[in-house]
Coordinates of C-alpha atoms in Angstrom, one line a residue:
M1 CA 90.3 107.9 64.7
A2 CA 90.4 104.1 64.8
S3 CA 87.4 102.6 63.4
S4 CA 85.3 99.8 65.1
S5 CA 86.6 97.4 62.4
S6 CA 90.3 98.2 63.0
S7 CA 89.7 97.9 66.7
S8 CA 88.2 94.7 66.1
N9 CA 91.4 93.4 64.1
S10 CA 93.4 94.9 66.8
N11 CA 91.6 92.8 69.5
G12 CA 92.0 89.6 67.2
D13 CA 95.7 90.0 66.6
N14 CA 96.3 90.6 70.5
A15 CA 94.1 87.3 71.0
S16 CA 96.2 85.2 68.5
S17 CA 99.5 86.0 70.1
S18 CA 98.6 84.9 73.7
W19 CA 100.9 83.8 76.5
Q20 CA 101.3 79.9 76.7
P21 CA 102.3 77.9 79.7
S22 CA 105.4 75.9 80.4
P23 CA 106.7 74.0 78.7
D24 CA 105.3 75.3 75.7
A25 CA 106.3 78.9 76.6
T26 CA 109.1 80.2 74.6
S27 CA 112.3 81.5 76.2
E28 CA 111.4 85.1 75.4
D29 CA 107.9 84.5 77.2
V30 CA 109.9 83.0 80.2
S31 CA 112.2 86.1 80.3
L32 CA 109.4 88.6 80.1
A33 CA 107.2 87.0 82.9
Q34 CA 110.3 87.0 85.1
S35 CA 110.6 90.6 84.4
L36 CA 107.2 91.2 85.4
S37 CA 107.5 89.2 88.5
I38 CA 104.8 86.8 87.6
W39 CA 106.0 83.1 88.0
P40 CA 105.7 80.1 87.5
L41 CA 104.4 80.5 84.0
D42 CA 101.5 78.0 84.7
S43 CA 98.0 77.9 83.3
Y44 CA 96.8 80.3 86.0
N45 CA 99.4 82.8 85.7
V46 CA 99.0 82.5 81.9
E47 CA 95.2 83.4 82.3
L48 CA 96.3 86.3 84.5
L49 CA 98.6 87.6 82.0
N50 CA 96.3 87.2 79.0
E51 CA 94.1 89.8 80.9
V52 CA 96.4 92.3 82.1
R53 CA 99.6 92.4 79.8
H54 CA 99.0 91.0 76.4
R55 CA 101.6 89.4 74.6
N56 CA 102.6 91.3 71.5
Y57 CA 100.0 93.9 72.0
V58 CA 98.8 96.1 69.3
N59 CA 97.9 99.5 70.4
P60 CA 94.8 101.2 68.9
D61 CA 95.0 104.6 66.8
P62 CA 95.0 107.3 69.1
L63 CA 92.0 109.7 68.7
E64 CA 92.5 113.2 67.6
V65 CA 92.3 114.6 71.3
Y66 CA 91.1 112.8 74.7
D67 CA 89.0 114.3 77.2
L68 CA 91.0 112.5 79.8
V69 CA 94.0 110.2 79.8
A70 CA 95.1 108.2 82.6
I71 CA 98.5 107.2 83.1
G72 CA 98.5 104.0 85.1
S73 CA 96.3 100.8 85.1
G74 CA 95.9 100.4 88.8
A75 CA 92.9 101.0 90.9
G76 CA 93.2 104.9 90.2
G77 CA 93.6 104.7 86.5
L78 CA 91.2 101.7 86.0
V79 CA 88.3 103.7 87.5
T80 CA 89.1 107.1 86.2
S81 CA 89.2 105.9 82.6
R82 CA 86.2 103.8 82.9
Q83 CA 83.7 105.7 85.2
V84 CA 84.2 108.8 82.8
R85 CA 82.0 107.2 80.0
F86 CA 79.1 106.2 82.2
Y87 CA 78.5 109.4 83.4
C88 CA 78.8 111.6 80.4
I89 CA 76.1 109.0 78.5
L90 CA 73.6 109.8 81.4
V91 CA 74.5 113.4 81.0
R92 CA 74.2 113.7 77.4
H93 CA 70.7 112.0 77.2
K94 CA 68.8 114.4 79.0
M95 CA 69.1 113.3 82.2
P96 CA 69.3 116.0 85.1
R97 CA 72.8 116.5 85.9
T98 CA 72.2 116.0 89.8
R99 CA 70.5 112.7 89.1
A100 CA 73.1 111.5 86.6
A101 CA 75.7 112.4 89.5
Q102 CA 73.5 110.5 91.9
L103 CA 73.6 107.4 89.8
Y104 CA 77.2 107.7 89.0
T105 CA 78.2 107.8 92.5
T106 CA 75.9 105.4 93.9
E107 CA 75.6 102.6 91.1
C108 CA 79.2 102.7 89.2
T109 CA 81.8 100.2 90.2
R110 CA 84.8 99.9 88.1
A111 CA 83.5 97.0 86.6
L112 CA 80.2 98.3 85.7
D113 CA 78.9 97.9 82.1
Y114 CA 76.8 101.0 81.5
V115 CA 75.0 100.0 78.7
S116 CA 73.5 97.1 80.8
F117 CA 72.8 99.3 83.5
I118 CA 71.1 101.7 81.3
Y119 CA 68.7 99.0 79.8
T120 CA 67.9 97.3 83.3
N121 CA 67.3 100.6 84.9
R122 CA 65.3 102.2 81.8
I123 CA 62.2 102.9 83.7
S124 CA 63.5 104.6 86.7
L125 CA 65.8 106.7 84.5
N126 CA 62.6 107.5 82.4
L127 CA 63.9 106.4 79.0
Q128 CA 61.6 105.4 76.3
K129 CA 62.1 102.4 74.4
E130 CA 63.0 104.2 71.1
T131 CA 66.0 105.9 73.0
L132 CA 67.6 102.9 74.3
L133 CA 68.9 101.8 70.7
H134 CA 70.2 105.1 70.2
I135 CA 71.9 105.0 73.7
V136 CA 73.7 101.8 72.9
Q137 CA 74.7 103.1 69.4
A138 CA 76.1 106.5 71.0
A139 CA 78.0 104.6 74.1
R140 CA 81.2 105.2 72.5
R141 CA 80.5 108.9 71.8
G142 CA 80.5 109.8 75.5
A143 CA 84.0 111.4 77.1
K144 CA 86.9 110.2 75.1
S145 CA 88.9 108.5 77.6
C146 CA 92.0 105.8 77.5
M147 CA 94.5 104.3 80.2
I148 CA 98.1 103.6 79.6
S149 CA 99.2 100.3 81.0
G150 CA 102.8 100.2 81.9
E151 CA 103.4 96.8 83.2
L152 CA 100.3 94.8 84.6
A153 CA 96.6 96.1 84.6
G154 CA 95.3 96.0 88.2
G155 CA 98.4 97.4 89.6
D156 CA 100.0 96.0 93.0
C157 CA 96.3 95.2 94.1
L158 CA 95.3 92.8 91.8
N159 CA 99.1 91.1 91.1
A160 CA 101.3 91.7 94.3
G161 CA 99.1 93.0 97.0
C162 CA 95.5 92.9 98.4
V163 CA 94.4 90.0 96.2
P164 CA 97.1 87.5 96.7
S165 CA 97.7 88.3 100.2
K166 CA 94.3 87.5 101.4
A167 CA 94.3 84.3 99.4
L168 CA 97.1 83.4 101.6
L169 CA 95.5 84.8 104.7
R170 CA 92.6 82.6 104.2
C171 CA 94.5 79.4 104.1
A172 CA 96.8 80.6 107.2
K173 CA 93.4 81.1 109.0
L174 CA 92.3 77.6 108.1
I175 CA 95.5 76.0 109.3
R176 CA 95.0 77.7 112.5
E177 CA 91.5 76.5 113.2
A178 CA 92.7 73.0 112.0
K179 CA 95.3 72.9 114.8
K180 CA 92.6 73.7 117.2
V181 CA 90.6 70.6 116.3
A182 CA 93.8 68.5 115.6
K183 CA 94.4 68.6 119.6
F184 CA 93.0 65.5 121.6
D185 CA 89.9 66.1 123.5
N186 CA 89.4 69.6 122.3
E187 CA 86.2 71.6 123.6
Y188 CA 84.8 71.6 120.1
G189 CA 83.8 67.9 120.1
V190 CA 85.8 67.6 116.6
S191 CA 88.5 64.8 116.2
F192 CA 90.7 63.5 113.4
R193 CA 90.4 59.6 113.0
P194 CA 93.7 58.8 111.0
K195 CA 93.8 55.3 109.2
R196 CA 95.8 52.6 110.9
M197 CA 96.9 50.6 107.8
S198 CA 97.4 46.9 108.1
D199 CA 100.0 44.7 106.6
D200 CA 97.5 43.9 103.8
D201 CA 96.8 47.6 103.0
D202 CA 100.5 48.2 102.7
A203 CA 100.6 45.2 100.2
G204 CA 98.1 46.7 98.4
N205 CA 95.3 44.4 99.3
S206 CA 92.0 45.7 100.4
S207 CA 90.8 44.7 103.9
E208 CA 88.5 46.1 106.7
E209 CA 89.7 49.5 107.8
T210 CA 90.9 50.2 111.3
R211 CA 90.7 53.8 112.9
L212 CA 91.9 55.3 115.8
S213 CA 89.2 56.2 118.2
P214 CA 89.3 59.6 120.1
M215 CA 89.9 57.6 123.1
D216 CA 93.4 56.7 122.0
E217 CA 94.4 60.2 122.9
V218 CA 96.2 60.7 119.6
E219 CA 97.3 64.1 118.4
V220 CA 97.5 64.5 114.5
D221 CA 99.7 67.0 112.8
V222 CA 98.3 69.2 110.5
E223 CA 100.3 69.0 107.1
V224 CA 100.8 72.2 105.1
D225 CA 101.0 71.8 101.3
F226 CA 102.6 75.1 100.5
P227 CA 102.7 74.6 96.6
R228 CA 98.9 74.0 96.5
I229 CA 98.4 77.1 98.8
M230 CA 100.2 79.2 96.1
Q231 CA 98.6 77.3 93.3
R232 CA 95.0 78.1 94.8
M233 CA 96.1 82.1 95.2
R234 CA 97.1 82.0 91.4
K235 CA 93.9 80.5 90.5
L236 CA 91.6 83.0 92.4
R237 CA 93.8 85.9 91.3
S238 CA 93.2 84.8 87.6
K239 CA 89.5 84.5 88.3
I240 CA 89.6 88.2 89.6
A241 CA 91.8 89.5 86.6
P242 CA 88.9 89.8 83.9
V243 CA 87.6 92.6 85.9
D244 CA 90.7 94.6 85.4
G245 CA 91.6 93.4 81.9
H246 CA 92.0 95.0 78.5
E247 CA 89.2 93.4 77.3
R248 CA 86.7 94.7 79.8
G249 CA 88.1 98.1 79.4
S250 CA 87.4 98.0 75.6
S251 CA 83.7 96.6 76.1
L252 CA 83.4 99.9 78.3
G253 CA 84.6 102.1 75.5
T254 CA 87.8 103.1 77.1
Q255 CA 91.0 102.4 74.9
T256 CA 94.0 100.7 76.5
F257 CA 97.6 101.6 75.5
Q258 CA 100.1 99.3 76.6
G259 CA 103.4 101.0 77.3
R260 CA 105.1 103.8 79.5
G261 CA 103.4 107.1 79.3
V262 CA 105.8 110.2 79.2
F263 CA 104.6 113.6 79.2
T264 CA 106.3 115.7 76.3
S265 CA 104.5 119.0 76.9
P266 CA 101.6 120.0 79.4
T267 CA 99.0 118.7 76.8
T268 CA 100.7 115.9 75.2
I269 CA 101.6 112.3 76.4
E270 CA 104.0 109.9 74.4
V271 CA 103.4 106.0 74.8
V272 CA 106.6 104.7 74.9
E273 CA 106.0 101.1 73.6
H274 CA 107.6 98.0 75.1
G275 CA 111.2 97.6 73.3
K276 CA 111.3 101.1 72.0
S277 CA 112.6 104.3 73.4
L278 CA 111.3 107.8 74.1
G279 CA 111.0 109.8 70.7
D280 CA 110.6 106.6 68.3
A281 CA 108.4 107.9 65.6
S282 CA 106.1 104.9 65.7
N283 CA 105.4 105.6 69.5
P284 CA 101.7 106.9 69.8
T285 CA 101.2 110.5 70.9
L286 CA 98.1 111.3 72.8
K287 CA 96.6 114.7 73.2
F288 CA 94.5 115.5 76.0
R289 CA 92.3 118.0 77.9
K290 CA 92.9 116.8 81.2
A291 CA 95.2 113.9 82.4
V292 CA 95.6 112.1 85.5
V293 CA 99.0 110.3 87.1
A294 CA 98.1 107.0 88.5
T295 CA 101.2 105.5 88.6
G296 CA 100.9 104.0 92.0
G297 CA 104.3 103.0 93.9
R298 CA 106.9 100.6 94.7
P299 CA 108.4 99.1 97.8
N300 CA 110.9 100.8 99.7
V301 CA 114.4 99.3 99.5
P302 CA 117.2 100.9 101.9
S303 CA 120.2 102.4 100.3
N304 CA 122.4 102.3 103.6
I305 CA 122.4 98.6 104.5
V306 CA 125.6 96.8 103.5
G307 CA 125.1 94.2 101.2
L308 CA 121.3 94.5 100.9
A309 CA 121.4 95.6 97.1
E310 CA 123.4 92.2 96.0
A311 CA 121.1 90.2 98.2
P312 CA 118.4 88.2 96.8
Y313 CA 115.9 89.7 99.3
T314 CA 112.0 89.7 98.7
T315 CA 109.3 92.4 98.3
N316 CA 105.7 92.0 97.9
L317 CA 106.2 92.2 94.1
D318 CA 107.9 88.7 94.1
L319 CA 107.0 87.1 97.5
F320 CA 103.8 85.5 95.7
N321 CA 106.2 83.8 93.0
L322 CA 107.3 81.6 96.1
Q323 CA 107.0 78.0 95.3
I324 CA 109.0 76.4 98.3
L325 CA 108.2 77.2 101.7
P326 CA 111.2 79.1 103.5
K327 CA 112.3 77.5 106.6
R328 CA 113.4 80.7 108.0
M329 CA 111.8 84.1 107.3
V330 CA 113.1 87.4 108.5
V331 CA 110.9 90.4 108.2
L332 CA 112.3 94.0 108.0
G333 CA 109.4 96.3 109.0
A334 CA 106.4 96.3 111.4
G335 CA 103.7 97.6 109.4
I336 CA 100.7 96.0 107.6
V337 CA 102.3 94.0 105.2
A338 CA 105.0 92.8 107.3
L339 CA 102.7 91.8 109.8
E340 CA 100.0 90.3 107.8
M341 CA 102.8 88.1 105.9
A342 CA 104.6 87.2 109.3
Q343 CA 101.5 85.7 110.7
A344 CA 100.7 83.8 107.5
F345 CA 104.0 82.4 107.0
A346 CA 104.3 81.4 110.6
A347 CA 101.1 79.3 110.4
F348 CA 102.4 77.6 107.1
G349 CA 105.6 76.5 109.3
S350 CA 108.1 79.0 108.6
E351 CA 110.3 80.4 111.7
V352 CA 109.2 84.1 111.2
T353 CA 111.5 86.9 113.0
V354 CA 110.2 90.4 112.6
L355 CA 112.6 93.2 112.8
Q356 CA 111.1 96.4 114.5
R357 CA 113.0 99.6 114.1
S358 CA 110.6 101.6 116.0
R359 CA 107.2 100.4 118.0
L360 CA 104.8 98.3 116.2
L361 CA 102.2 100.2 114.0
S362 CA 104.1 103.5 114.7
K363 CA 101.2 105.4 113.6
G364 CA 98.4 103.4 115.2
D365 CA 96.8 102.8 118.3
D366 CA 99.1 101.7 121.2
E367 CA 96.8 99.4 122.8
A368 CA 96.0 97.8 119.3
A369 CA 99.7 97.2 118.8
V370 CA 100.2 95.3 122.3
A371 CA 97.2 93.3 121.1
V372 CA 98.2 92.6 117.9
K373 CA 101.6 91.6 118.9
A374 CA 100.6 89.3 121.6
A375 CA 98.5 87.4 119.0
L376 CA 101.2 86.9 116.5
E377 CA 103.7 85.9 119.5
E378 CA 101.1 83.3 120.3
D379 CA 101.2 82.0 116.6
G380 CA 105.0 81.7 117.0
V381 CA 106.1 84.8 115.6
T382 CA 109.4 86.3 117.1
F383 CA 109.9 90.2 117.6
L384 CA 113.1 92.1 117.9
S385 CA 112.6 95.7 119.0
G386 CA 114.9 98.8 118.3
V387 CA 116.5 97.1 115.5
E388 CA 119.6 98.4 113.7
V389 CA 120.8 96.0 110.6
G390 CA 124.2 96.2 110.1
G391 CA 124.6 94.3 106.8
V392 CA 123.2 91.6 104.7
A393 CA 125.6 88.5 103.7
T394 CA 124.7 86.3 100.8
I395 CA 125.8 82.7 101.6
S396 CA 124.0 81.3 98.6
R397 CA 121.7 82.6 95.8
G398 CA 119.7 79.3 95.4
G399 CA 117.4 78.8 92.5
G400 CA 113.9 78.4 93.9
S401 CA 113.7 81.5 95.6
S402 CA 110.9 84.2 95.5
S403 CA 113.2 85.5 92.6
P404 CA 111.4 84.2 89.2
S405 CA 113.7 81.3 88.7
S406 CA 112.2 78.0 88.3
A407 CA 112.8 76.0 91.3
E408 CA 112.6 72.9 89.0
D409 CA 115.1 74.1 86.6
D410 CA 117.6 75.2 89.3
G411 CA 117.5 72.4 91.8
G412 CA 114.6 73.8 94.2
E413 CA 117.1 75.6 96.4
L414 CA 115.9 78.4 98.1
P415 CA 118.6 81.2 98.7
L416 CA 120.5 81.6 102.1
M417 CA 121.4 85.1 103.5
R418 CA 122.7 86.3 106.9
V419 CA 121.3 89.4 108.6
S420 CA 123.6 91.1 111.1
L421 CA 122.1 93.6 113.5
T422 CA 121.8 95.0 117.1
C423 CA 118.6 95.1 119.1
D424 CA 117.0 96.0 122.3
E425 CA 117.2 92.4 123.4
R426 CA 120.8 91.7 122.0
P427 CA 122.6 95.0 122.4
D428 CA 125.8 93.1 121.8
G429 CA 124.7 92.1 118.1
V430 CA 123.0 89.1 116.6
E431 CA 123.3 87.0 113.2
L432 CA 119.9 85.5 111.8
E433 CA 120.0 83.3 109.0
C434 CA 116.9 83.1 106.6
E435 CA 115.9 81.7 103.3
C436 CA 113.7 84.5 102.8
L437 CA 114.2 88.3 103.7
L438 CA 111.0 90.2 103.4
L439 CA 111.3 94.1 103.0
A440 CA 108.2 95.4 104.3
L441 CA 109.3 99.2 104.9
G442 CA 106.4 101.3 103.0
R443 CA 106.4 102.7 99.5
T444 CA 107.7 105.3 97.4
A445 CA 106.1 107.1 94.7
N446 CA 106.3 106.2 91.1
V447 CA 107.0 109.7 89.6
E448 CA 110.4 109.2 87.7
S449 CA 111.1 109.3 84.0
M450 CA 107.6 110.1 83.2
G451 CA 108.3 113.8 82.1
L452 CA 106.5 115.3 84.9
E453 CA 108.8 118.5 84.3
D454 CA 107.8 119.0 80.8
A455 CA 104.3 118.9 81.9
D456 CA 105.0 121.7 84.6
V457 CA 104.0 119.2 87.3
E458 CA 105.5 119.9 90.9
F459 CA 106.4 116.6 92.7
D460 CA 108.4 115.2 95.5
P461 CA 110.8 112.2 94.2
A462 CA 110.0 110.2 97.2
R463 CA 106.4 111.5 98.6
G464 CA 104.9 112.0 94.8
V465 CA 102.9 114.6 92.9
L466 CA 101.8 117.9 95.0
V467 CA 98.0 118.3 94.5
D468 CA 95.6 120.5 96.2
D469 CA 92.4 119.6 97.8
Y470 CA 90.9 118.9 94.5
A471 CA 93.3 116.3 93.5
R472 CA 94.7 118.9 91.1
S473 CA 98.5 119.5 90.4
V474 CA 99.4 122.8 92.0
S475 CA 101.3 123.9 89.0
N476 CA 99.5 122.3 86.2
P477 CA 95.5 122.8 86.6
N478 CA 94.9 120.3 83.7
V479 CA 96.6 117.6 85.2
Y480 CA 95.5 115.5 88.3
A481 CA 96.8 112.7 90.4
V482 CA 95.5 109.7 92.3
G483 CA 96.8 106.8 94.6
D484 CA 100.2 106.1 95.9
C485 CA 101.9 108.3 93.6
V486 CA 100.3 111.4 95.2
A487 CA 102.0 113.1 98.2
N488 CA 100.5 113.0 101.5
V489 CA 97.6 110.6 101.1
P490 CA 96.8 107.3 102.5
R491 CA 98.2 104.3 100.2
L492 CA 95.1 102.2 100.0
T493 CA 93.4 100.7 97.0
H494 CA 90.0 102.2 98.1
V495 CA 91.5 105.8 98.5
S496 CA 92.8 105.3 94.9
G497 CA 89.3 104.5 93.6
E498 CA 87.6 107.4 95.6
M499 CA 90.2 109.6 94.3
A500 CA 89.4 108.8 91.0
K501 CA 85.8 109.5 91.4
V502 CA 86.8 113.0 92.8
V503 CA 88.9 113.5 89.4
V504 CA 86.2 112.5 87.1
Q505 CA 83.8 115.0 88.8
N506 CA 86.2 117.9 89.2
S507 CA 87.9 117.7 85.8
L508 CA 85.2 117.1 83.7
F509 CA 81.9 118.4 85.3
E510 CA 83.1 121.4 87.3
G511 CA 83.0 119.6 90.4
Q512 CA 84.2 120.8 93.8
W513 CA 84.6 117.6 95.3
K514 CA 87.4 117.6 98.0
L515 CA 90.0 115.1 99.3
S516 CA 89.6 116.6 102.8
S517 CA 86.0 115.5 102.8
F518 CA 87.3 111.8 102.9
V519 CA 86.4 109.7 105.9
V520 CA 88.9 106.7 105.3
P521 CA 88.4 103.2 107.0
A522 CA 92.0 101.2 107.0
V523 CA 92.1 97.5 108.1
M524 CA 95.1 95.1 108.7
Y525 CA 93.9 91.6 108.1
T526 CA 95.8 89.5 110.8
D527 CA 94.1 87.6 113.2
P528 CA 92.6 89.6 114.9
E529 CA 92.2 92.2 112.7
Y530 CA 93.0 95.9 113.3
A531 CA 90.7 98.4 111.9
T532 CA 90.7 102.4 112.2
V533 CA 88.8 105.3 110.6
G534 CA 89.3 109.1 110.5
R535 CA 89.8 111.9 108.4
P536 CA 93.5 111.9 107.2
M537 CA 93.7 114.6 104.9
S538 CA 93.4 118.4 105.2
P539 CA 94.8 121.4 103.1
D540 CA 97.5 123.3 104.5
E541 CA 98.1 127.0 104.5
N542 CA 99.2 126.8 100.8
G543 CA 96.3 124.8 99.7
L544 CA 98.3 121.5 99.5
V545 CA 97.0 118.2 100.7
A546 CA 98.6 117.5 103.7
P547 CA 98.1 114.9 106.4
A548 CA 95.7 115.8 109.0
P549 CA 96.9 116.5 112.6
N550 CA 96.9 113.4 114.9
L551 CA 94.0 113.5 117.4
D552 CA 95.3 115.4 120.8
P553 CA 94.4 113.1 123.8
D554 CA 93.4 116.2 125.7
E555 CA 91.1 117.0 123.0
V556 CA 88.8 113.7 122.9
D557 CA 86.7 111.6 125.0
V558 CA 87.3 107.9 124.8
Y559 CA 84.5 105.2 124.9
R560 CA 85.8 101.7 125.2
A561 CA 84.2 98.3 125.1
E562 CA 86.0 94.8 125.2
L563 CA 84.9 92.1 123.3
R564 CA 85.3 89.4 126.1
H565 CA 81.9 90.7 127.2
N566 CA 80.3 90.1 123.9
D567 CA 78.1 87.0 123.5
R568 CA 79.3 86.2 120.2
A569 CA 82.7 86.5 120.8
I570 CA 82.3 84.3 123.8
L571 CA 80.4 81.8 121.9
D572 CA 83.1 81.7 119.1
S573 CA 85.7 81.5 121.7
S574 CA 87.5 84.3 119.9
D575 CA 88.5 87.9 120.3
D576 CA 89.3 87.5 124.1
G577 CA 91.6 90.6 123.9
G578 CA 89.5 92.6 121.4
F579 CA 87.9 95.6 121.9
V580 CA 86.6 98.8 120.3
K581 CA 87.5 102.3 121.0
I582 CA 85.6 105.4 119.6
F583 CA 87.0 108.7 120.0
C584 CA 84.5 111.9 120.3
E585 CA 85.2 115.6 120.1
K586 CA 85.8 116.3 124.0
G587 CA 82.4 117.2 125.7
T588 CA 80.4 116.0 122.8
G589 CA 79.1 113.0 121.0
R590 CA 80.8 114.0 117.4
I591 CA 82.8 111.0 116.4
V592 CA 86.1 112.0 115.2
G593 CA 87.8 108.4 115.1
C594 CA 87.7 104.8 115.9
A595 CA 90.2 101.7 116.7
I596 CA 89.1 98.1 116.7
V597 CA 90.9 95.0 117.4
S598 CA 88.5 92.0 116.4
S599 CA 88.5 89.0 114.3
R600 CA 86.0 91.2 112.1
A601 CA 87.0 94.6 112.8
G602 CA 87.0 95.3 109.0
E603 CA 83.3 94.8 108.8
M604 CA 82.7 96.5 112.2
I605 CA 84.4 99.6 111.2
N606 CA 82.1 100.6 108.2
E607 CA 79.4 101.4 110.8
V608 CA 81.5 104.2 112.4
S609 CA 82.8 105.3 109.0
L610 CA 79.4 105.7 107.8
A611 CA 78.4 107.7 111.1
I612 CA 81.4 110.1 110.8
K613 CA 80.7 111.0 107.1
H614 CA 77.1 111.6 107.7
G615 CA 77.4 113.4 110.9
I616 CA 75.6 110.7 113.3
D617 CA 76.8 111.1 116.8
L618 CA 77.7 108.4 119.1
E619 CA 74.3 108.7 120.7
G620 CA 72.7 107.7 117.4
V621 CA 75.2 104.8 116.9
G622 CA 74.0 103.7 120.2
R623 CA 70.3 104.0 119.7
N624 CA 70.8 101.9 116.4
I625 CA 69.2 98.3 117.0
H626 CA 72.0 95.9 116.4
S627 CA 71.6 92.1 115.5
Y628 CA 72.0 89.8 118.3
P629 CA 74.3 88.1 118.8
T630 CA 77.0 90.1 116.9
L631 CA 80.4 91.4 117.4
G632 CA 78.8 94.7 116.1
E633 CA 77.0 95.0 119.4
T634 CA 80.4 96.0 121.0
V635 CA 80.3 99.3 118.8
M636 CA 76.7 100.1 120.1
G637 CA 78.0 99.4 123.6
C638 CA 80.5 102.4 123.0
G639 CA 77.3 104.5 122.3
L640 CA 75.5 103.2 125.2
Q641 CA 78.4 104.4 127.3
Y642 CA 78.0 107.8 125.9
I643 CA 74.4 107.8 126.6
N644 CA 75.0 106.6 130.1
S645 CA 77.5 109.5 130.7
K646 CA 74.9 112.1 130.3
W647 CA 72.3 110.3 132.9
K648 CA 71.6 112.4 135.8
T649 CA 72.3 111.1 139.2
F650 CA 69.6 111.2 142.0

């Protein structure tokens, strides 16, 4: 067991060998950063890497045995390994188990410092002063947990998903708003008044400024500084990174091992340290009572498109490394990532074409798909439907693309590709040239080369680990799995986090929490947003978690309200095509699903999610008083429709 002094020395060693920004970075640093798809190596990305992927990291000495080991450092691995300790501290200090469970589920977040929480809430926890010091000293004697971080702590969400994409979407929205007021005589009463420079000004001499008045009927261009947009994203991402960083885990009493976790038996895991091979005698071996697989997923890359494998295509893993705005972007896919980024890059000034193989949002609401498509087309996105890609030809590999090469070092040239395809609009075939080919075709589970066979853990190579309703491996009851590496579960960050809570409860505290109890909201953050909610999982006849059956239109009643009649939407000049649809079990007010298209759909859906989770029927939603004026009143409007449907006629 590592002593506190050795841990301290280890942390000091890690801090002293931190990343350095360019041009001070070594060639080895540059190569490693490129392999991790974090580029450019500026001060913000250095701050990120120093939190989530320490340079020359020294792993701690393994404990004799762990109560729980998490393989993976995304949302699932972070929540699992860190929340274990908080709950154990509460239980071990004489708190009733039900009260501890209540606090654990309602108060814990992945960033919670449980010692601070206990001290702040010492009165409600009924803890005497003399007990507090003992709790602080005993904090590290709760359940023993650790996390194995293979690449970047925080996973896709922090580094190449939710966080960076939303930073870009914020800028895109601001650009769209700016364009509205850049038009002469717009209804908002706002105008830009650019300076008119005189000859003296051009010569560098100060003189009286002359400005264009609004009556000059001049429209101004909205200029987009793409490198500044990406720099802002990197800055904000680095600001969030410490929550997921190694130091934060250490402060919560959780060990972090950096390397690739590989099962070597049903009860042991070898940490293959970076630069070493499986079986190296110096690799740490961790013995566990329970383990959780939280290795996430990766973008799907089709193997049947000629020339694609050799092309400098882009996925979400390297999209956020772009330093030059592509003139033309072709997006292969029509799901959430595809549409969010299509709209964003169209706002930035790229010519964006989305290639649909099937219907937009193929698993979503038909009416929502039409509304979202219309909004994106208005923003300049072109859609081609029924697409069959014949091949991709690489005309030039460039040097400043989303591949982690430095634009400055390679002349600042983006690659150039030609995509050959047929589509409903051009059945005779068409060729599209682009500087950025974004693949957004879903995700594949990361389950290879991690020894699942040696751990007796059944898995499907594409879909992931097979689990039962308790998130437990169907073949090894001591191994659990959460997140994108699990078969048949929604691949969402908040689902990973919630599954982690289930694992902690069920694996260590004899819980019976079920995945089939999940009520899961999902949001696509286009403008307008598209949000849904429902129960996406149910056990099949063999006890495996499986996708819940789709709602049968003949078995539900639909209550629909349009936002064009909502006062807040009218006043905001927004959401003209938005709506709320709530689905109820036929003949009843029991809510079974909802679809919302609105500028604030992601906020509005939570009310319906809460109602489904806690059995509040649609009448209850209709009778809940909503603030005026808000878009949320449209949800209430569906409830009022249900109430009115039961009125007797006279």
